[in-house]
Each structure stands twice: as C-alpha cells, then as structure tokens.
Amino acid sequence: MDKIIKTISESGYFRAFVLDSTETVRTAQEKHQTKASSTVALGRTLIASQILAANEKGDTKITVKVLGTSSLGAIITVADTKGKVKGYVQNPGVDIKKTATGEVVVGPFVGQGEFLVITNYGTGNPYHSMTPLISGEIGEDLAFYLTESQQTPSAVGLNVLLDEEDKVKVAGGFLLQVLPGAKEADITRFEKRIQNMPAISTLLESDDHIEALLAAIYGDEPYKRLSEEEIRFQCDCSKERFMNALASLPKVDLEEMRDQDKGAEITCQFCQTTYTFDQNDLEELIRDKS
Ligand SMILES: [Zn+2]
C-alpha cells in the first residue's frame, strides 16, 4: 500500500510530505505497458500530482499536463484529495534508452514545452497555472512551478527506480515548504541540509525510504507526524460515464454504429479499460434522442 505522510517541524514553520508511490507507478506501468523512459516520466508526473493534491483541501482535483514537444508526447495525470491518481503518457512505447551508467533518460524525451496545472475545486471554475518546462525531468519542473506560482519557497524531490528488467523497483518523493514567519537562520539551516542531502535515488534505495527521507529533511530537528494517508493509482471511469459521452453524439452517428459496426468499443485513455456497447445499448441511446 502506498502512502503519504504529512509532517510539520515542532517550530511550526516547516512542513514536509514524504511519499511512497511504488505501487502507484507499478500499476501505471502494467496498465500502459510503458518502457524504461516512459515509465519514469509518467511515474514522476504521477508523483508530482500526488504532491500537488496533498497540498489541497476539500474535494479538489489536480490535473498536471506535461506538454513537451519531444517523442514521449503529452503526459496527463489527474489526482484528487482522496488519494486517487490516474494518468497516461501519449507515447508509452517509443523509448527504451538508458545512459551507460544505467540512468534512465527522461528530459530529452519530454523536450521543451509547458508544465500546466489545472486545479478544480468542484465549483465549475477550474484554475489554470502554467510555467515553462525547465529540464523536462519533472522534479525540477515541479519545483520551478511551485516557486513561481505558489510563492511558497519549496524543495522537491521525486524519482522512479527500475530493476534490470525495467520494472518498477521503488518510487517516491518529498516536498518541503517554508511557512510564513520562519526565521532566516532556520531557513538557512534547512536549505543547507537539503543541499547536502543524498541524491533522491540513493534515499529511495534505503530499506525504509520514508524514514530515510524524513531523516534527510529534518536531521536532528524535532517534528510531528500529522497524518498518514493511503494513495493509489485508481481510475474513476465506468461504462455509465462512457455511455453519457456516447449520448452526446449525433443520432445519425449512433445509428451508423448500430447498423454498420454492430456496436461500439471505447478504451479509457487513463487506465486502458475497454468498454463494449452492443446494439441494445446503442438502441437505448437512439431512443432517448427521439
Ligand atoms: Zn479509466
């Protein structure tokens, strides 16, 4: 079970989230049959949206669109405040390249473009916020987005490690934020610790990476655990939802599907589930139109 742990320093001026997203990214890889670079790129974007959703209250949905111009195409993820995330990468199979050191190449396959975040508070007026992609490595792009758009000084780290068969070994990340009123000296101390922190991939490889991340963030400073919540890859699609989408098509198109195709098949982009609509289903929709 994946989880996110929310913590705050005893002083109350620093807060940190740490995440285990291993199962989330593993599920995404299974559903989309992603290769090395596409798994890591999609996985990092899923973690980024889990972090952004954890920062929201109420019944809010966060959509992250990594709109790069290179071979991976767009990466789209949606996370909610209940711990669910779904997502896909436009071209899941185009790239399987690694560097000589085994590092998975991501940035060049994302390319230049935009990091777009859509926040939907459920009130019908989604809020759009966009920053340019800095490196296409997702973690840096999220950090830049947070600094530019939220004006809360933030440090972020996230990554996905693969095994020899390019299957997900471990995935996770963290967010550290400075809250209003923090003293300069304390900020400097936290900054230094983050700068000297081991690489995120090294921390993820620890036996218990949640504890390793917390130790790296807080050092000896006292902090409190505020909550531990389950997070997971879960799509909210259903036959009914796609039936509603079909219902918006013109009657003539529905009749064509009924008479020529003898039915219809729709595959959800986010989870690859295929829904089949037979002639009776289509008949029902056509009847509702007349
Ligand atoms: Zn779905």
mmCIF file with all atom_site columns, N, CA, C and O and ligand atoms in Angstrom, residues 86 235-238 242 268-273 275, ligand 1:
data_model
loop_
_atom_site.group_PDB
_atom_site.id
_atom_site.type_symbol
_atom_site.label_atom_id
_atom_site.label_alt_id
_atom_site.label_comp_id
_atom_site.label_asym_id
_atom_site.label_entity_id
_atom_site.label_seq_id
_atom_site.pdbx_PDB_ins_code
_atom_site.Cartn_x
_atom_site.Cartn_y
_atom_site.Cartn_z
_atom_site.occupancy
_atom_site.B_iso_or_equiv
_atom_site.pdbx_formal_charge
_atom_site.auth_seq_id
_atom_site.auth_comp_id
_atom_site.auth_asym_id
_atom_site.auth_atom_id
_atom_site.pdbx_PDB_model_num
ATOM   1  N  N  . LYS A 1 86  ? -4.668  9.032  -11.529 1.00 0.00 ? 86  LYS A N  1
ATOM   2  C  CA . LYS A 1 86  ? -4.693  8.288  -12.783 1.00 0.00 ? 86  LYS A CA 1
ATOM   3  C  C  . LYS A 1 86  ? -3.852  9.078  -13.779 1.00 0.00 ? 86  LYS A C  1
ATOM   4  O  O  . LYS A 1 86  ? -3.626  10.278 -13.591 1.00 0.00 ? 86  LYS A O  1
ATOM   5  N  N  . CYS A 1 235 ? -8.542  4.611  -11.448 1.00 0.00 ? 235 CYS A N  1
ATOM   6  C  CA . CYS A 1 235 ? -9.291  5.396  -12.428 1.00 0.00 ? 235 CYS A CA 1
ATOM   7  C  C  . CYS A 1 235 ? -10.753 5.461  -12.007 1.00 0.00 ? 235 CYS A C  1
ATOM   8  O  O  . CYS A 1 235 ? -11.262 4.545  -11.373 1.00 0.00 ? 235 CYS A O  1
ATOM   9  N  N  . ASP A 1 236 ? -11.404 6.556  -12.374 1.00 0.00 ? 236 ASP A N  1
ATOM   10 C  CA . ASP A 1 236 ? -12.812 6.724  -11.996 1.00 0.00 ? 236 ASP A CA 1
ATOM   11 C  C  . ASP A 1 236 ? -13.745 6.499  -13.189 1.00 0.00 ? 236 ASP A C  1
ATOM   12 O  O  . ASP A 1 236 ? -14.877 6.945  -13.197 1.00 0.00 ? 236 ASP A O  1
ATOM   13 N  N  . CYS A 1 237 ? -13.238 5.798  -14.230 1.00 0.00 ? 237 CYS A N  1
ATOM   14 C  CA . CYS A 1 237 ? -14.093 5.594  -15.393 1.00 0.00 ? 237 CYS A CA 1
ATOM   15 C  C  . CYS A 1 237 ? -15.109 4.477  -15.123 1.00 0.00 ? 237 CYS A C  1
ATOM   16 O  O  . CYS A 1 237 ? -14.942 3.679  -14.214 1.00 0.00 ? 237 CYS A O  1
ATOM   17 N  N  . SER A 1 238 ? -16.156 4.448  -15.928 1.00 0.00 ? 238 SER A N  1
ATOM   18 C  CA . SER A 1 238 ? -17.185 3.409  -15.808 1.00 0.00 ? 238 SER A CA 1
ATOM   19 C  C  . SER A 1 238 ? -17.920 3.342  -17.141 1.00 0.00 ? 238 SER A C  1
ATOM   20 O  O  . SER A 1 238 ? -17.846 4.267  -17.947 1.00 0.00 ? 238 SER A O  1
ATOM   21 N  N  . PHE A 1 242 ? -18.953 6.500  -20.026 1.00 0.00 ? 242 PHE A N  1
ATOM   22 C  CA . PHE A 1 242 ? -18.747 6.497  -21.471 1.00 0.00 ? 242 PHE A CA 1
ATOM   23 C  C  . PHE A 1 242 ? -20.080 6.460  -22.219 1.00 0.00 ? 242 PHE A C  1
ATOM   24 O  O  . PHE A 1 242 ? -20.194 6.982  -23.327 1.00 0.00 ? 242 PHE A O  1
ATOM   25 N  N  . CYS A 1 268 ? -10.554 3.504  -22.238 1.00 0.00 ? 268 CYS A N  1
ATOM   26 C  CA . CYS A 1 268 ? -10.212 4.654  -21.396 1.00 0.00 ? 268 CYS A CA 1
ATOM   27 C  C  . CYS A 1 268 ? -8.725  4.961  -21.545 1.00 0.00 ? 268 CYS A C  1
ATOM   28 O  O  . CYS A 1 268 ? -7.889  4.086  -21.364 1.00 0.00 ? 268 CYS A O  1
ATOM   29 N  N  . GLN A 1 269 ? -8.407  6.215  -21.861 1.00 0.00 ? 269 GLN A N  1
ATOM   30 C  CA . GLN A 1 269 ? -7.011  6.612  -22.041 1.00 0.00 ? 269 GLN A CA 1
ATOM   31 C  C  . GLN A 1 269 ? -6.221  6.485  -20.752 1.00 0.00 ? 269 GLN A C  1
ATOM   32 O  O  . GLN A 1 269 ? -5.033  6.209  -20.766 1.00 0.00 ? 269 GLN A O  1
ATOM   33 N  N  . PHE A 1 270 ? -6.892  6.725  -19.628 1.00 0.00 ? 270 PHE A N  1
ATOM   34 C  CA . PHE A 1 270 ? -6.185  6.785  -18.350 1.00 0.00 ? 270 PHE A CA 1
ATOM   35 C  C  . PHE A 1 270 ? -5.835  5.417  -17.782 1.00 0.00 ? 270 PHE A C  1
ATOM   36 O  O  . PHE A 1 270 ? -4.898  5.286  -17.018 1.00 0.00 ? 270 PHE A O  1
ATOM   37 N  N  . CYS A 1 271 ? -6.640  4.385  -18.113 1.00 0.00 ? 271 CYS A N  1
ATOM   38 C  CA . CYS A 1 271 ? -6.389  3.079  -17.487 1.00 0.00 ? 271 CYS A CA 1
ATOM   39 C  C  . CYS A 1 271 ? -6.466  1.915  -18.469 1.00 0.00 ? 271 CYS A C  1
ATOM   40 O  O  . CYS A 1 271 ? -6.292  0.765  -18.064 1.00 0.00 ? 271 CYS A O  1
ATOM   41 N  N  . GLN A 1 272 ? -6.742  2.191  -19.733 1.00 0.00 ? 272 GLN A N  1
ATOM   42 C  CA . GLN A 1 272 ? -6.755  1.163  -20.783 1.00 0.00 ? 272 GLN A CA 1
ATOM   43 C  C  . GLN A 1 272 ? -7.885  0.135  -20.643 1.00 0.00 ? 272 GLN A C  1
ATOM   44 O  O  . GLN A 1 272 ? -7.853  -0.905 -21.285 1.00 0.00 ? 272 GLN A O  1
ATOM   45 N  N  . THR A 1 273 ? -8.861  0.417  -19.798 1.00 0.00 ? 273 THR A N  1
ATOM   46 C  CA . THR A 1 273 ? -10.018 -0.472 -19.707 1.00 0.00 ? 273 THR A CA 1
ATOM   47 C  C  . THR A 1 273 ? -10.889 -0.258 -20.942 1.00 0.00 ? 273 THR A C  1
ATOM   48 O  O  . THR A 1 273 ? -11.148 0.889  -21.324 1.00 0.00 ? 273 THR A O  1
ATOM   49 N  N  . TYR A 1 275 ? -14.515 -0.725 -22.804 1.00 0.00 ? 275 TYR A N  1
ATOM   50 C  CA . TYR A 1 275 ? -15.941 -0.919 -22.574 1.00 0.00 ? 275 TYR A CA 1
ATOM   51 C  C  . TYR A 1 275 ? -16.620 -1.228 -23.904 1.00 0.00 ? 275 TYR A C  1
ATOM   52 O  O  . TYR A 1 275 ? -16.352 -0.576 -24.910 1.00 0.00 ? 275 TYR A O  1
HETATM 53 ZN ZN . ZN  B 2 .   ? -10.241 4.504  -16.824 1.00 0.00 ? 1   ZN  B ZN 1
#
